Amino acid sequence: MSAPTPPRIELAGVGRTYRVGEPEAVPALRDIDWTIPPGEFVSVEGPSGCGKTTLLNLVGLLDAPTAGEIRWDGTPVGHRPDRERARLRLKGVGFIFQRFYLLPTLTALENIELPMRALRVPRAERTRRAGDLLEEVGLHGKERSFPHQLSGGEEQRVAVARALANRPGVLLADEPTGELDSGNAAAILALLERVRADRDATLVLVTHNPEVARHARRHVTMRDGRIASDVPGA
Amino acid sequence: MRWGYGSSLRHLRLQQVLAIAAVGTAVALPVVLVSVGGGVAAHELAGLENAGYQIVVSAAGAHGIVDSHNLTDRIRAIASVAAASPTLSLTVDVFPSGGSPTAVPAEGVIPDQFPATLPPEERDLFPSVLRLGDPTDAVHFDNGTYAGPASNDVMISTALAAAHGIANGTTLLIGGSDNRSQAVAYIVTGSFGAASSLLGPVEGSAVLLPLSNLQVLGGLATGPDAFQHDASDTIEVSVTGGSSVDPAALAQVRAQIQSLVPFYAVTSLGQEAQQLESASGVLTGFYLALSSVGLTVGLLFLALVLVRRVESDRRSIGIRRALGLPAGSIAREIVLDGIRLALLGAAVGVIGGYVLVEALAAWGSSGVRLAAQWARFDPVTIGAIVVGIVALSLLASGVATRVALRIEITEALR
């Protein structure tokens, strides 16, 4: 089964305001108009607190905007109910987090199988696919290892494999190298570039590190909840 | 779901153990109450069903039933009545050879009617023919004049015989008081056994006499000028085989007897059994209501543990939801976890309740021991309790699920 064509993602006038614990609304994002064509490799850069992660959460439908709309291939999806957004995430988006967020009570293989279980992929097939993915990220033989038995770089490789489990068209990576040494960071970036290219997937990579951002083809810089620049890379 | 993200495994296990213990305690309470209560009620019912007689006429007080011989004859004349025996229970003093007076319970009966009214388990305790001289107790009674010769035969319990070394054929002085000079010499003609009682040490009497002999001993018939009312306290009536199991026929006989004695209580044991069953049902309901308090506490504890676990697994739940796992799968895992804890607790409770009842049956005080020995572990009732606790666990899981599904993904992943 081949990977589905990534959707064209559009953000139109998107804003996100938080009110939790604050006497007044705190705007994290304001008036974002942004389009991500299918198969794009784009980095989102900017200082801490500028709204990078909030933007990524909205693109990946982890959160809903308080203003504006998010469209996938022209279809509004930003304000869909939680259940529908969860279904879209499960099938169409692979997340890679800075702190890996593997489930510590599951083995590497089980962590990769988790999204497939939610899609009710038959056991034999999901075990085979998880094994293939583990091999693809260079961790053959670590199937039964628990996260605490893996190095940071290995954990992030498992997280990349898990993100690819349901063959998503969109990969979203939030500071994927933030917890890694330079050697592992380079290996993970190379891995991400390779799997993206192999699958023609869209990759949005959030980072505050210009060296990491250099790998992308397009560079978005954020400041104070707004997109300050959006330029093609080298 | 394998929980544990962010929570200490040791604390997690402790919480599990405490939750199982709380549910187990909540289940053990109704298991013990219903099993023992139901067992005692069933034993009492069996006692009624095997009473031997099916109808009892009774009147309380010093006078009790008057004109007992005549009334018994009239009752015996009713169709379907197989036997009727008035009984008078008094305390008399016996004077064993060389011993001090001993107060013992005595029972006065019509000798040839009494055995037919005995329950099956007591028939072997008495000889089929009571050796009390005057089978119908008519000679001494003699139409209420007590002018005939007394049989002066007595049967004594094996316990009394053993306690004082009284052998058959020996003379035993028996009096209505501890004044030896007023005691009457009786010949011991036989002995009878004693049945174990329901909740007391020994049930039954130590001395068995013809009814009229005991009435005289008790000062209830001492001569022409005395107050002679031919007293007894109950008349036990057994009916013929077919009628004894036909409620309508039994009710008809009871009504006929009642018409003879409108001021006495006339009760069929079937009625008593129904009343006992009703009372038992009410008691079972009460036990379950009482147990619901324990079940509620167990439920609250289970809910607290599940919510605590959800709180300690916020990140794990957040990761699952971020990956797109449907809320239903997270809810299902919490519910399954609650059911698992409830079933483990229920198993602990059922086994614990059983062990507790067995311990009471072995080491409890006499009454408690007997009640525990009669306990009946009804699989249907215990199954209903387990189903109840599982149903309650769904409520507890529902609370925890609600908490889990309110977790903000982005908050949980910070």
Short mmCIF file of N, CA and C in Angstrom, two decimals, chain B residues 2 36 59 62 120 141 157 165 170 180 196 217 252 259 325 331-332 337 348 360:
data_model
loop_
_atom_site.label_atom_id
_atom_site.label_comp_id
_atom_site.label_asym_id
_atom_site.label_seq_id
_atom_site.Cartn_x
_atom_site.Cartn_y
_atom_site.Cartn_z
N ARG B 2 -1.32 -0.74 29.78
CA ARG B 2 -0.30 -0.81 30.82
C ARG B 2 -0.02 0.60 31.30
N VAL B 36 -24.97 -16.32 55.83
CA VAL B 36 -25.31 -16.77 57.17
C VAL B 36 -26.79 -16.55 57.45
N ALA B 59 -51.54 -21.09 73.85
CA ALA B 59 -52.05 -19.99 74.67
C ALA B 59 -51.04 -19.73 75.76
N ALA B 62 -50.38 -18.34 82.81
CA ALA B 62 -50.43 -19.40 83.81
C ALA B 62 -51.55 -20.40 83.52
N PRO B 120 -39.17 -35.81 62.56
CA PRO B 120 -38.44 -37.02 62.17
C PRO B 120 -37.11 -37.18 62.90
N PHE B 141 -56.68 -39.00 84.97
CA PHE B 141 -57.42 -37.76 84.73
C PHE B 141 -58.90 -37.95 85.06
N SER B 157 -34.43 -38.01 80.74
CA SER B 157 -33.46 -37.86 79.65
C SER B 157 -32.17 -38.60 79.99
N GLY B 165 -26.71 -40.75 87.82
CA GLY B 165 -26.60 -42.20 87.94
C GLY B 165 -27.93 -42.88 88.19
N THR B 170 -35.42 -47.78 89.00
CA THR B 170 -35.19 -47.17 90.31
C THR B 170 -36.29 -46.16 90.59
N ARG B 180 -38.89 -31.98 100.00
CA ARG B 180 -38.85 -33.42 99.77
C ARG B 180 -40.08 -34.13 100.33
N SER B 196 -30.06 -31.54 69.87
CA SER B 196 -29.34 -30.27 70.00
C SER B 196 -30.28 -29.15 69.62
N LEU B 217 -48.56 -32.48 89.93
CA LEU B 217 -47.29 -32.05 90.51
C LEU B 217 -47.16 -30.53 90.51
N GLN B 252 -58.09 -25.84 56.01
CA GLN B 252 -59.45 -26.22 56.42
C GLN B 252 -59.42 -26.83 57.83
N SER B 259 -62.30 -22.84 65.12
CA SER B 259 -63.70 -22.65 65.51
C SER B 259 -63.98 -23.25 66.88
N LEU B 325 -5.31 8.26 18.81
CA LEU B 325 -6.09 7.13 19.32
C LEU B 325 -7.46 7.65 19.75
N ALA B 331 -11.10 5.24 26.89
CA ALA B 331 -12.18 4.97 27.85
C ALA B 331 -12.31 3.47 28.08
N ARG B 332 -12.21 2.71 26.99
CA ARG B 332 -12.37 1.27 27.12
C ARG B 332 -11.28 0.68 28.03
N ASP B 337 -9.83 -1.66 33.06
CA ASP B 337 -8.99 -1.65 34.25
C ASP B 337 -9.86 -1.66 35.51
N VAL B 348 -11.54 -11.68 45.91
CA VAL B 348 -10.99 -11.60 47.27
C VAL B 348 -12.14 -11.59 48.29
N LEU B 360 -15.64 -18.63 61.61
CA LEU B 360 -16.67 -18.47 62.65
C LEU B 360 -17.27 -19.84 62.99
#
